[in-house]
Coordinates of C-alpha atoms in Angstrom, one line a residue:
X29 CA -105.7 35.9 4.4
X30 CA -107.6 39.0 3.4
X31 CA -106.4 42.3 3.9
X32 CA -110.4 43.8 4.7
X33 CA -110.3 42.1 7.8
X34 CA -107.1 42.7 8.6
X35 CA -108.0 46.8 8.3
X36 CA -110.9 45.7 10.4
X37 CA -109.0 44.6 13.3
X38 CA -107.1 47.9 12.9
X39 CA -109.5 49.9 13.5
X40 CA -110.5 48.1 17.1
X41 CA -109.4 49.6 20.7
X42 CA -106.9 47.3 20.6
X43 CA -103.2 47.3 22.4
X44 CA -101.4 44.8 20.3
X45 CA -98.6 43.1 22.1
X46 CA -96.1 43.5 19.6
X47 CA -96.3 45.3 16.0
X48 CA -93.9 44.2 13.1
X49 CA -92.7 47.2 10.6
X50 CA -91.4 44.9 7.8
X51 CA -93.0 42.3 5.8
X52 CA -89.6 40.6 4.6
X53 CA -88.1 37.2 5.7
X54 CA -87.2 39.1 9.3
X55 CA -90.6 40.4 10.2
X56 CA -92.8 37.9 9.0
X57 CA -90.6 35.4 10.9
X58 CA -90.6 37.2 13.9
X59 CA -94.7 38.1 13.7
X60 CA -95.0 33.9 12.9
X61 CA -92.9 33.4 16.2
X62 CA -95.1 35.5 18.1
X63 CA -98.4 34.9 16.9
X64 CA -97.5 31.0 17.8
X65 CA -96.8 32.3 21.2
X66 CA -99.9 33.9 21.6
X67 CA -99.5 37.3 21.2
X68 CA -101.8 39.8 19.8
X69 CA -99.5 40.4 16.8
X70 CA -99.4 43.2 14.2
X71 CA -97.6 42.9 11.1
X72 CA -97.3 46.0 8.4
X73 CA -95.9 46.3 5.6
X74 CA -95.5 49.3 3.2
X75 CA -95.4 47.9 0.1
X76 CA -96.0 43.7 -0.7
X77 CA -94.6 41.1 1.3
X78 CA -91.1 40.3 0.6
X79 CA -91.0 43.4 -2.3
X80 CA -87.4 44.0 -1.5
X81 CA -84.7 42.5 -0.5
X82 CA -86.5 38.7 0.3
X83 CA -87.9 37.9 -3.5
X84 CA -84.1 38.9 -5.0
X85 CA -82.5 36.1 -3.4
X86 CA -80.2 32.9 -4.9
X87 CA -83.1 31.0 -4.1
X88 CA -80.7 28.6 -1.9
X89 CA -81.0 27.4 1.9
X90 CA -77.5 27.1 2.7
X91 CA -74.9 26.8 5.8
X92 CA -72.7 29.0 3.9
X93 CA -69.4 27.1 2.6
X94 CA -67.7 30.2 2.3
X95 CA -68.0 31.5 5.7
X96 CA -66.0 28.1 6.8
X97 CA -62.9 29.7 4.5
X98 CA -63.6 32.5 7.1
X99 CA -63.2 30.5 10.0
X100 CA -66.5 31.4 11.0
X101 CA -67.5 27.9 12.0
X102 CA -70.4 29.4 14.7
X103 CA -72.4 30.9 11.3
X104 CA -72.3 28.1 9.6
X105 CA -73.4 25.9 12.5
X106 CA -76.3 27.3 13.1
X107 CA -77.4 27.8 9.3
X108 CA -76.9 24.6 9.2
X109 CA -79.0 23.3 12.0
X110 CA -82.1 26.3 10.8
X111 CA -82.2 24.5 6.6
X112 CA -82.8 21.0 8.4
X113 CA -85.7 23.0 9.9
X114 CA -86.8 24.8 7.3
X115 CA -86.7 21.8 4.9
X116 CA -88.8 19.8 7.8
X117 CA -91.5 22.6 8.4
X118 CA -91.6 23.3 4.2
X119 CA -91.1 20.5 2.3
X120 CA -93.6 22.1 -0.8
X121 CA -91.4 24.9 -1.0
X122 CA -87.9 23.2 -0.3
X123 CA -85.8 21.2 -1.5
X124 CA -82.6 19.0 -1.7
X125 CA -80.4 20.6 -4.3
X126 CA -76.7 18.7 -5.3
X127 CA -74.0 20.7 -6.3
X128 CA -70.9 20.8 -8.7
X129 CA -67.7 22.2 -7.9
X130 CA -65.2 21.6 -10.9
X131 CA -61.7 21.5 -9.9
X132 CA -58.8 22.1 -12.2
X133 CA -56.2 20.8 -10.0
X134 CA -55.3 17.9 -7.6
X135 CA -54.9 20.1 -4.5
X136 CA -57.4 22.2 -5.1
X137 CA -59.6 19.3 -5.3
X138 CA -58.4 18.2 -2.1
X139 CA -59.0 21.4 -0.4
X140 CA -62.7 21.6 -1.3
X141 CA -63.3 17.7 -0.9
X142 CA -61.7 18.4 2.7
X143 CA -63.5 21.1 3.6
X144 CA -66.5 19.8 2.9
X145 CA -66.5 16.8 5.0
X146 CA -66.1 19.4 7.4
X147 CA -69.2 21.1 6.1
X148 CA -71.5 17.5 6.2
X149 CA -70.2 17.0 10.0
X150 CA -71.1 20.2 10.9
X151 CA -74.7 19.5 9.4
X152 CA -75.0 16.3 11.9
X153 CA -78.5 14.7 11.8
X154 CA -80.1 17.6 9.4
X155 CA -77.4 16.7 6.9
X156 CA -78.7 16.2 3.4
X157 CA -76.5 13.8 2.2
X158 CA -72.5 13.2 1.8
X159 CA -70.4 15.2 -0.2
X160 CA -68.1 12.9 -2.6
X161 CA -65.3 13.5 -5.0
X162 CA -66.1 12.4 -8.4
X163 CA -64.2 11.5 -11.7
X164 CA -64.1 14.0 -14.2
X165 CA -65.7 11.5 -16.5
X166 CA -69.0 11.5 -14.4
X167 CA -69.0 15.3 -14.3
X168 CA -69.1 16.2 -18.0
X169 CA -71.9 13.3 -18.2
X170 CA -74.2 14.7 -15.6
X171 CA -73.1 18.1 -16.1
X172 CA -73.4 18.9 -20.0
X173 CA -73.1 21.9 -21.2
X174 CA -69.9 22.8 -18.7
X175 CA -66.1 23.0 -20.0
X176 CA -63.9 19.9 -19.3
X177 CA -61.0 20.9 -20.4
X178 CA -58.4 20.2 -18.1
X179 CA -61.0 19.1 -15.6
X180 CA -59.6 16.8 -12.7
X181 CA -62.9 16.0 -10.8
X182 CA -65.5 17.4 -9.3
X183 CA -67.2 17.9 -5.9
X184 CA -70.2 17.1 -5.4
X185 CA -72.3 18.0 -2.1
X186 CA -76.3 19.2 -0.9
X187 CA -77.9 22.5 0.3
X188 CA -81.3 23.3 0.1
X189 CA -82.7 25.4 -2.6
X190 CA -86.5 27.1 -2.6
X191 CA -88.8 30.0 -3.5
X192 CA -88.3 32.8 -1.7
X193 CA -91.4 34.9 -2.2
X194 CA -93.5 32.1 -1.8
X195 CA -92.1 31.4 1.2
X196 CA -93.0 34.9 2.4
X197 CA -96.7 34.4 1.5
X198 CA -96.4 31.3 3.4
X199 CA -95.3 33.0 6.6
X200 CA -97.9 35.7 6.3
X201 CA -100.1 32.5 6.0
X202 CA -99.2 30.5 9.1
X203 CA -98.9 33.8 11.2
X204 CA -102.9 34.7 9.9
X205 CA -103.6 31.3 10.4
X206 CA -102.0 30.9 14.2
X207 CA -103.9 33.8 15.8
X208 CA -102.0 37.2 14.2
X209 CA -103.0 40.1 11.5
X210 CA -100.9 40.8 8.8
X211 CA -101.4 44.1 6.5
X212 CA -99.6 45.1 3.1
X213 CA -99.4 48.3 1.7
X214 CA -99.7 49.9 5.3
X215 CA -96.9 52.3 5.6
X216 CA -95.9 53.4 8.9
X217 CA -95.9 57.1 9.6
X218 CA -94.6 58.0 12.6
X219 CA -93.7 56.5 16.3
X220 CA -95.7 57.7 19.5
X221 CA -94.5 58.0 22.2
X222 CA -95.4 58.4 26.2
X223 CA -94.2 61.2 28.5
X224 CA -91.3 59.1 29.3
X225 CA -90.1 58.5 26.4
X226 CA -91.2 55.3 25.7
X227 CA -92.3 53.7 22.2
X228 CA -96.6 53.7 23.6
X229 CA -97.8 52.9 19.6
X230 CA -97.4 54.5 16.3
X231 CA -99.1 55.9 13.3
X232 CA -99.6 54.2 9.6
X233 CA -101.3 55.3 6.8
X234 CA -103.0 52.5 4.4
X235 CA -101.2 53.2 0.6
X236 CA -104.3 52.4 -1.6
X237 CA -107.3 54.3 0.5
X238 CA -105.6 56.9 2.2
X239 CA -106.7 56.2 5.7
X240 CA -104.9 57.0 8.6
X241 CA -105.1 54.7 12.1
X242 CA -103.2 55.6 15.0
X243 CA -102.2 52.0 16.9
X244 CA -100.8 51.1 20.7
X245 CA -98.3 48.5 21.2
X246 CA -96.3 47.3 24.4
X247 CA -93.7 46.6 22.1
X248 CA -92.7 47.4 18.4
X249 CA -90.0 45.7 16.0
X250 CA -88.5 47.0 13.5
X251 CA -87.7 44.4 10.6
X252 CA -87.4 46.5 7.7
X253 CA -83.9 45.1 6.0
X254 CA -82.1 47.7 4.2
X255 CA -84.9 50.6 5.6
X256 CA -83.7 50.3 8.7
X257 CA -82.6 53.1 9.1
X258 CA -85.5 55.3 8.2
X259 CA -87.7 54.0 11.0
X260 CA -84.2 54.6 13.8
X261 CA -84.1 58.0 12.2
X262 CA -87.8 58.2 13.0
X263 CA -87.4 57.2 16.8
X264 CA -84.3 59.1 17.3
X265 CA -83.7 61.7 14.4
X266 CA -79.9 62.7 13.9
X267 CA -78.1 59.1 14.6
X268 CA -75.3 57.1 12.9
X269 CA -76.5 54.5 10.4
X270 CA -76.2 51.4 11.5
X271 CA -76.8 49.8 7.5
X272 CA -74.6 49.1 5.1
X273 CA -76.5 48.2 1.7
X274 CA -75.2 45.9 -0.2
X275 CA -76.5 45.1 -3.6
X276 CA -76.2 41.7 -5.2
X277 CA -77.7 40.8 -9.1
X278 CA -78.8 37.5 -10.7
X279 CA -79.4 37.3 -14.5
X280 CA -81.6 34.1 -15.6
X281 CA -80.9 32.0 -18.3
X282 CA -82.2 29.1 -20.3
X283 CA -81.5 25.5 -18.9
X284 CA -80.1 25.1 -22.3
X285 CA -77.0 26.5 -21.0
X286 CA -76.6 24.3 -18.3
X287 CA -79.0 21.1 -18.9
X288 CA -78.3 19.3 -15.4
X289 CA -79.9 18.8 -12.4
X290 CA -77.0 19.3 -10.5
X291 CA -76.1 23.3 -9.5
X292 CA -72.9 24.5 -10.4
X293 CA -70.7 26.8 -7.9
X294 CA -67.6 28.4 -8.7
X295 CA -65.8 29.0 -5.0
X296 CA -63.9 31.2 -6.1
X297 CA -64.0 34.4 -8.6
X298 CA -61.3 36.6 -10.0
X299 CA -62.1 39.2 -7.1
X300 CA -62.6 36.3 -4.8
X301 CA -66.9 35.8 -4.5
X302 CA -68.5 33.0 -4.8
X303 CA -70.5 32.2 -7.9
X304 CA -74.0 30.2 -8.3
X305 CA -75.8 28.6 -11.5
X306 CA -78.4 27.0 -9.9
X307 CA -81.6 25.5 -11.7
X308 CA -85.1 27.2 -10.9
X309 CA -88.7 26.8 -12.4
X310 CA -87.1 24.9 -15.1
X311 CA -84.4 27.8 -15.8
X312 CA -81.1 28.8 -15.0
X313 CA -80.1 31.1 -12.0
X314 CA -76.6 32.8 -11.9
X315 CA -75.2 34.8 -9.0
X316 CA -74.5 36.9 -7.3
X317 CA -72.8 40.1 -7.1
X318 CA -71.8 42.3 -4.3
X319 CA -71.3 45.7 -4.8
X320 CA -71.6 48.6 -1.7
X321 CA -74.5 51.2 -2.4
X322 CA -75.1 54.1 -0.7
X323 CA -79.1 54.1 -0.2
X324 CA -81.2 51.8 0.1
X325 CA -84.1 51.0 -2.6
X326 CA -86.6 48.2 -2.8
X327 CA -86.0 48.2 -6.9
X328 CA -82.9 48.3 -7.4
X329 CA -81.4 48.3 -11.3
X330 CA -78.4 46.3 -11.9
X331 CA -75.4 47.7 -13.3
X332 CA -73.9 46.4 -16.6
X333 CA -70.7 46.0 -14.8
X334 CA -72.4 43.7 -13.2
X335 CA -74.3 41.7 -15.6
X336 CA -70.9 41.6 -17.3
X337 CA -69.1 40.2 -14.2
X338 CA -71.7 37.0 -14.3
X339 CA -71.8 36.5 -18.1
X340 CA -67.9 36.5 -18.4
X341 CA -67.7 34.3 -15.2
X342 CA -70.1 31.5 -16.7
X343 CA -68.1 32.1 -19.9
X344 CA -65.4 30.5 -18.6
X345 CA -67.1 27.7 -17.0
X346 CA -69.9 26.9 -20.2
X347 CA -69.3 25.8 -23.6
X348 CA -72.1 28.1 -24.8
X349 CA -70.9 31.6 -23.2
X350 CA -74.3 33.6 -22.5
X351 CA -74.8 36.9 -24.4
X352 CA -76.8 39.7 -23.1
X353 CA -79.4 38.4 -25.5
X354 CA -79.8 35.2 -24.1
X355 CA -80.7 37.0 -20.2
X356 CA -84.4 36.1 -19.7
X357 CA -85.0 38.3 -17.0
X358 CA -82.2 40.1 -14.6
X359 CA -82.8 40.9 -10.8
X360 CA -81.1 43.2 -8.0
X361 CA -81.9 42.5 -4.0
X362 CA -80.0 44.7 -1.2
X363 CA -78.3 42.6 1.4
X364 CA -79.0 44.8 4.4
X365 CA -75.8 44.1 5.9
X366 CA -74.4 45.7 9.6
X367 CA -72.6 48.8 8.8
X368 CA -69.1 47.6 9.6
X369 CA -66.7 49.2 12.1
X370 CA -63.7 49.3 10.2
X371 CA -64.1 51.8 7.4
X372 CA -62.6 50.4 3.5
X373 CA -64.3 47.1 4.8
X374 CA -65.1 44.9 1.7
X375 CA -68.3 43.7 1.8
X376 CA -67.8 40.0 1.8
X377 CA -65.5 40.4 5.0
X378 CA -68.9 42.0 6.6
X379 CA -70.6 39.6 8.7
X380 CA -73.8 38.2 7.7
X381 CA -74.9 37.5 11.7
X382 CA -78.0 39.3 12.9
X383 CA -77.6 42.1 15.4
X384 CA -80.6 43.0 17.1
X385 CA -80.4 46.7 18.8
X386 CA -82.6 48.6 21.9
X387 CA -83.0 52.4 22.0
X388 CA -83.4 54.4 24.8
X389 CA -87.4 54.4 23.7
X390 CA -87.8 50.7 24.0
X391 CA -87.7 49.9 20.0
X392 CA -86.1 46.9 18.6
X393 CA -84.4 46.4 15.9
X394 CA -83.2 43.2 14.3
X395 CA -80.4 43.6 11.4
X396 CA -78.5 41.6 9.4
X397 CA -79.0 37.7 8.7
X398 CA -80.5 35.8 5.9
X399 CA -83.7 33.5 4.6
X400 CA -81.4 30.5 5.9
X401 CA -81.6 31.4 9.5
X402 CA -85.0 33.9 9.8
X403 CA -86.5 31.7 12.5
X404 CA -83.6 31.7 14.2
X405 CA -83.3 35.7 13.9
X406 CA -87.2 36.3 14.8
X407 CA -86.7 33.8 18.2
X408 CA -83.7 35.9 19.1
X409 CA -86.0 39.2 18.5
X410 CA -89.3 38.0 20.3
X411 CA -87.1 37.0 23.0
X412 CA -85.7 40.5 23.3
X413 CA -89.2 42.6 22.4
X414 CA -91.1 40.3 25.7
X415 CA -88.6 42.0 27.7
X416 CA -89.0 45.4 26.3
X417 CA -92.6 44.8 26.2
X418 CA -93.0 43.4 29.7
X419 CA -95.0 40.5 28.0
X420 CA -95.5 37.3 29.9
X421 CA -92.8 35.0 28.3
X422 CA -94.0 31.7 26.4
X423 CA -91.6 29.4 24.6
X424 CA -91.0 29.5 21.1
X425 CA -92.8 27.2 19.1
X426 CA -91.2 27.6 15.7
X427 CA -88.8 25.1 15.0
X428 CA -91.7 22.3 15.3
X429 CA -94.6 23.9 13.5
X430 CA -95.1 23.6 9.7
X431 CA -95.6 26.3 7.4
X432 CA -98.8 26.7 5.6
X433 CA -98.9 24.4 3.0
X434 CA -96.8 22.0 4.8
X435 CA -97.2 18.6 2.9
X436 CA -95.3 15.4 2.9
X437 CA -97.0 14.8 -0.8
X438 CA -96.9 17.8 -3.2
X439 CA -98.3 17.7 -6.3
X440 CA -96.2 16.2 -8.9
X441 CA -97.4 19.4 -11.3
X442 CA -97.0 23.6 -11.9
X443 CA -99.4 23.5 -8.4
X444 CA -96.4 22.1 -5.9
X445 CA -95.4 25.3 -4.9
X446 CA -98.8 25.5 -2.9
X447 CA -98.5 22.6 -1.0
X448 CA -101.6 21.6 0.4
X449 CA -103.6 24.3 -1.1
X450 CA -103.2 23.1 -4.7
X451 CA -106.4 21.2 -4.4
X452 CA -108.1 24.0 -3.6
X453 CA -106.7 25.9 -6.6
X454 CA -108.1 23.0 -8.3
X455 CA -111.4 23.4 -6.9
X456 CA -111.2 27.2 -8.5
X457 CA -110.5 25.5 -11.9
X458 CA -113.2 22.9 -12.1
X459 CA -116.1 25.1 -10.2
X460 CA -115.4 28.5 -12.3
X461 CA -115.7 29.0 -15.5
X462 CA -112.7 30.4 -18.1
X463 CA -110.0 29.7 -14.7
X464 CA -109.0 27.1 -16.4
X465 CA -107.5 29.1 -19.1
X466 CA -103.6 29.7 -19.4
X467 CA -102.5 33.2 -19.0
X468 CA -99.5 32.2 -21.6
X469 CA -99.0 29.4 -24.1
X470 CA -95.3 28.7 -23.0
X471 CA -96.3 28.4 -19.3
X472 CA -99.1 26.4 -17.3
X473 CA -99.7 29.2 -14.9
X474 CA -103.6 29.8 -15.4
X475 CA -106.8 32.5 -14.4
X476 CA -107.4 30.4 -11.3
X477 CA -104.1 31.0 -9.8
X478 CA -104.4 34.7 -10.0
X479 CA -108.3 34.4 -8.4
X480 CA -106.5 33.2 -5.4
X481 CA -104.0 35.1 -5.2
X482 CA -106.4 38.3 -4.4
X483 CA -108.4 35.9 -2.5
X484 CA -106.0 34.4 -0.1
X485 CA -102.6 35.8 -0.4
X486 CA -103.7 39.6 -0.1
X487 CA -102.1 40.5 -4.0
X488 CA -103.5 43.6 -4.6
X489 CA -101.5 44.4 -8.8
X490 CA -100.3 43.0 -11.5
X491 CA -97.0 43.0 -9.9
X492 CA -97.6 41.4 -6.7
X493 CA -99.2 38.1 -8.5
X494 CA -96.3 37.9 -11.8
X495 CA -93.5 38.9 -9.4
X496 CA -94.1 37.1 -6.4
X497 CA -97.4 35.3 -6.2
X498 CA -96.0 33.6 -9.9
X499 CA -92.7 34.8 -9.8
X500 CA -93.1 35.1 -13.8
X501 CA -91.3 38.2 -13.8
X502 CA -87.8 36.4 -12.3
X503 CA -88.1 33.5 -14.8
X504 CA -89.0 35.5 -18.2
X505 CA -89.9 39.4 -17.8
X506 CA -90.8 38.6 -21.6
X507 CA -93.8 36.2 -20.9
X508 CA -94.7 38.6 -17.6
X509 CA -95.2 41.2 -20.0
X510 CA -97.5 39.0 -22.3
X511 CA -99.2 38.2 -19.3
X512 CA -99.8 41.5 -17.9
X513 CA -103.4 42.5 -20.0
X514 CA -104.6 38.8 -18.9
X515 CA -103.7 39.0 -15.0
X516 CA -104.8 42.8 -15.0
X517 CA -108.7 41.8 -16.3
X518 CA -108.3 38.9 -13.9
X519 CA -107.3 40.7 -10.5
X520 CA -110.0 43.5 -11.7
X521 CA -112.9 41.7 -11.2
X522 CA -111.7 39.9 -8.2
X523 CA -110.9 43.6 -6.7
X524 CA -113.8 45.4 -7.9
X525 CA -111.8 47.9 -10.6
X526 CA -112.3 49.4 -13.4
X527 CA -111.3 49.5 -17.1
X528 CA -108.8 52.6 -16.4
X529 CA -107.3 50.1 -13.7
X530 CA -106.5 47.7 -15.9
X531 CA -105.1 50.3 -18.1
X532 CA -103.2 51.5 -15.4
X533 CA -101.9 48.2 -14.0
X534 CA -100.9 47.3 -17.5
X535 CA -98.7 50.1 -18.7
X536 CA -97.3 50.5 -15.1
X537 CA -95.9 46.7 -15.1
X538 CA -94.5 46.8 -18.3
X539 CA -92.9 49.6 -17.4
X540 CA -91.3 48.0 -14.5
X541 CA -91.0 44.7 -16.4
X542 CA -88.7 46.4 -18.9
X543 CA -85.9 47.0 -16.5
X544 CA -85.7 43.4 -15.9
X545 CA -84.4 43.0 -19.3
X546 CA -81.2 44.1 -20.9
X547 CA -83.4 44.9 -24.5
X548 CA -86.5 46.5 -24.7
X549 CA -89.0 44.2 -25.5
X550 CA -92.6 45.2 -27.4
X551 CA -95.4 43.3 -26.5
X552 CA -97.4 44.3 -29.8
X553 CA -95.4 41.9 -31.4
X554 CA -95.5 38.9 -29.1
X555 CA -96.4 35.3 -30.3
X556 CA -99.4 35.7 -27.3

């Protein structure tokens, strides 16, 4: 995947079939679906691949238990049915989590043991395993570190947990890989149109050089989450918004707090949200919020109301309560949620189904949704834009076809994440010299991971590689930090920069890195 011959192919004569604007979960589902079909495909994205909303997630492929509470049994069938998928077509970037609930009373523990039977029928064949009541006994010994006082038993069931960014570069991957182009920091500009009206191409400008490219398209999707918005008001200044942003935040902790493999969910808050501790990259996730917000950003800060609201919730749950001290790294993602119809609306009463919308000029839009059921988003949307685009239709391939990287037999190591390219990040390590070398004593990450990274997952900064090529920055923003002078030198002579760059690339990160943490942090006095 390299983004100079992706600007290559941008600058043919070429009509591409369909163009993607979005390089989240949505559109680089939808561009895998159609490259697999064998369309000339077009993905662009403005910033990096999954730079918003689709690196800020719980890091869970679920059905949803909550939306059965809802009654809405249709949502959770078909997330259901689209993690067995995913957790066929990605087993090195998947996997079968277990989770806790603690109950604190017989009928409530019949309730949730009830319901999800419910939830493992629903899951038929793709299930990952039976949900069982369990003594309280058996919780506080696999679950140390949570209170048991009063404890009556616990419910244990499975979802699927993975890495969300490196899922993203995964499906930028297969879609390169199948046929299509995929282009970051390429920001669109402007829509063109013919004298009927009609979407006939559009205009993007590339970020880093400045140039410009004018491209046709039979058919253009807009993916872009929580920008929405923007590109309708582009095609059709003046209309309604049809996004409602909604902002969630995770804070990450040390396993310490919760030394289990098990995941622990609280159903049920004291405003009535659901709450995750799940374990990630050897740490603790907690989440998530979900507060309204009136624009859009793809870096969002958290609000200490909400950090609060997670710390006091685990409080209650954990022996240890967490203090703001103990917060390795905090994160906010916008949940790009349909603008609902009924104003006052709370936002977990808004429906997480997609919506996928056609204006008068022939654009589509695709809203709405979630990592769980992408493939099945991006089928819905390629069916609509061959329509729009008067494209000879071709089946949909996805739900057979494995993601780059696909392997039954990951490595047992740091390198699993990569799947079947591990061994050739091991080829990096044993055929150049000093890639071998850790860019932090606490972590095995090393030089050789950050050589491919610019080499074949199109990171172009510090950022892209410790946020989501490493995803250092979500685990500790303390060791990203450390990390930054290492990866900057690194990426340089891969990218051809200078010293000022580096410079640059160093003071800019830590700068962002600091707003991951609740205490500034000064790298002169690091143990690095």
């Amino acid at each position: 995947m390299n983004r100079e011959s992706a600007k290559n192919a941008l600058r043919q004569d070429i009509c591409w079939d369909i163009i993607v604007i979005g390089g989240g979960a949505t559109g680089l589902g939808v561009a895998v679906d159609a490259a697999l079909r064998g369309y000339k495909t077009l993905l662009l994205e403005q910033a990096d691949f999954t730079k918003g909303t689709s690196s800020r997630s719980t890091k869970l492929v679920h059905g949803g238990v909550r939306y059965l509470e809802q009654g809405n049994v249709s949502l959770v069938l078909e997330a259901l049915y689209e993690r067995g998928v995913l957790l066929k077509n990605a087993p090195h970037i998947t996997s079968n989590q277990t989770f806790v609930i603690p109950t604190f009373s017989f009928w409530k523990s019949m309730f949730y043991a009830t319901g999800l039977k419910l939830y493992d029928w629903l899951s038929g064949k793709l299930s990952l395993g039976s949900s069982k009541m369990v003594e309280a006994a058996i919780v506080e010994k696999q679950m140390p570190g949570l209170k048991t006082e009063g404890l009556k038993k616990g419910i244990l069931y499975h979802d699927g947990q993975f890495d969300d960014a490196r899922l993203g570069i995964n499906l930028a991957q297969t879609c390169v890989d199948a046929g299509g182009t995929v282009v970051n920091y390429m920001k669109v500009t402007g829509l063109a149109k013919d004298g009927q009206g009609k979407l006939s191409g559009l205009n993007a400008l590339d970020i880093e050089s400045g140039e410009e490219y004018q491209l046709q398209a039979k058919t253009i999707v807009n993916a872009t989450g929580v920008f929405s918005d923007y590109i309708l008001f582009m095609d059709c200044p003046g209309r309604k918004p049809a996004i409602q942003p909604s902002q969630g935040v995770h804070i990450v902790l040390d396993k310490k707090f919760l030394p289990s493999e098990h995941a622990l969910m609280v159903p049920k808050t004291k405003d009535g949200r659901v709450l995750f501790a799940v374990p990630w990259y050897g740490k603790i996730v907690a989440g998530t919020t979900d507060t309204l917000v009136d624009k859009p950003s793809s870096e969002p800060r958290a609000l200490q109301e909400e950090v609060d609201f997670i710390i006091d919730t685990l409080g209650k749950y954990l022996v240890d309560k967490p203090e703001p001290k103990d917060v390795l790294s905090v994160f906010a993602g916008m949940r790009p949620l349909v603008r609902p119809e009924a104003p006052g609306q709370k936002t977990k009463e808004i429906s997480r189904s997609h919506k996928i919308t056609i204006s008068s000029s022939g654009l589509v839009s695709i809203s709405g949704g979630k990592w769980t059921t992408y493939r099945k988003m991006a089928e819905d949307t390629v069916n609509v834009a061959i329509q729009q685009g008067a494209l000879s239709p071709y089946p949909c391939k996805t739900s057979q076809h494995p993601i780059h990287g696909y392997t039954q037999s990951p490595a047992h190591d740091w390198l699993h994440c990569y799947g079947a390219d591990a061994d050739k990040i091991r080829s990096i390590m044993e055929a150049e010299e000093g890639t071998s070398e850790k860019l932090h004593p606490n972590y095995p990450h090393v030089k050789a991971e950050v050589v491919w990274a610019a080499r074949q997952e199109m990171a172009r900064n510090v950022e892209d590689v410790l946020a989501r090529r490493l995803r250092i920055l979500f685990v500790d923003a303390k060791a990203a930090i450390d990390m930054a002078q290492v990866v900057a030198e690194t990426l340089a002579q891969e990218l051809n920069k200078d010293t000022l760059w580096v410079e640059n690339q160093k003071s800019g990160f830590i700068q962002l890195a600091q707003e991951y943490l609740l205490e500034p942090y000064n790298p002169q006095v690091s143990s690095v």
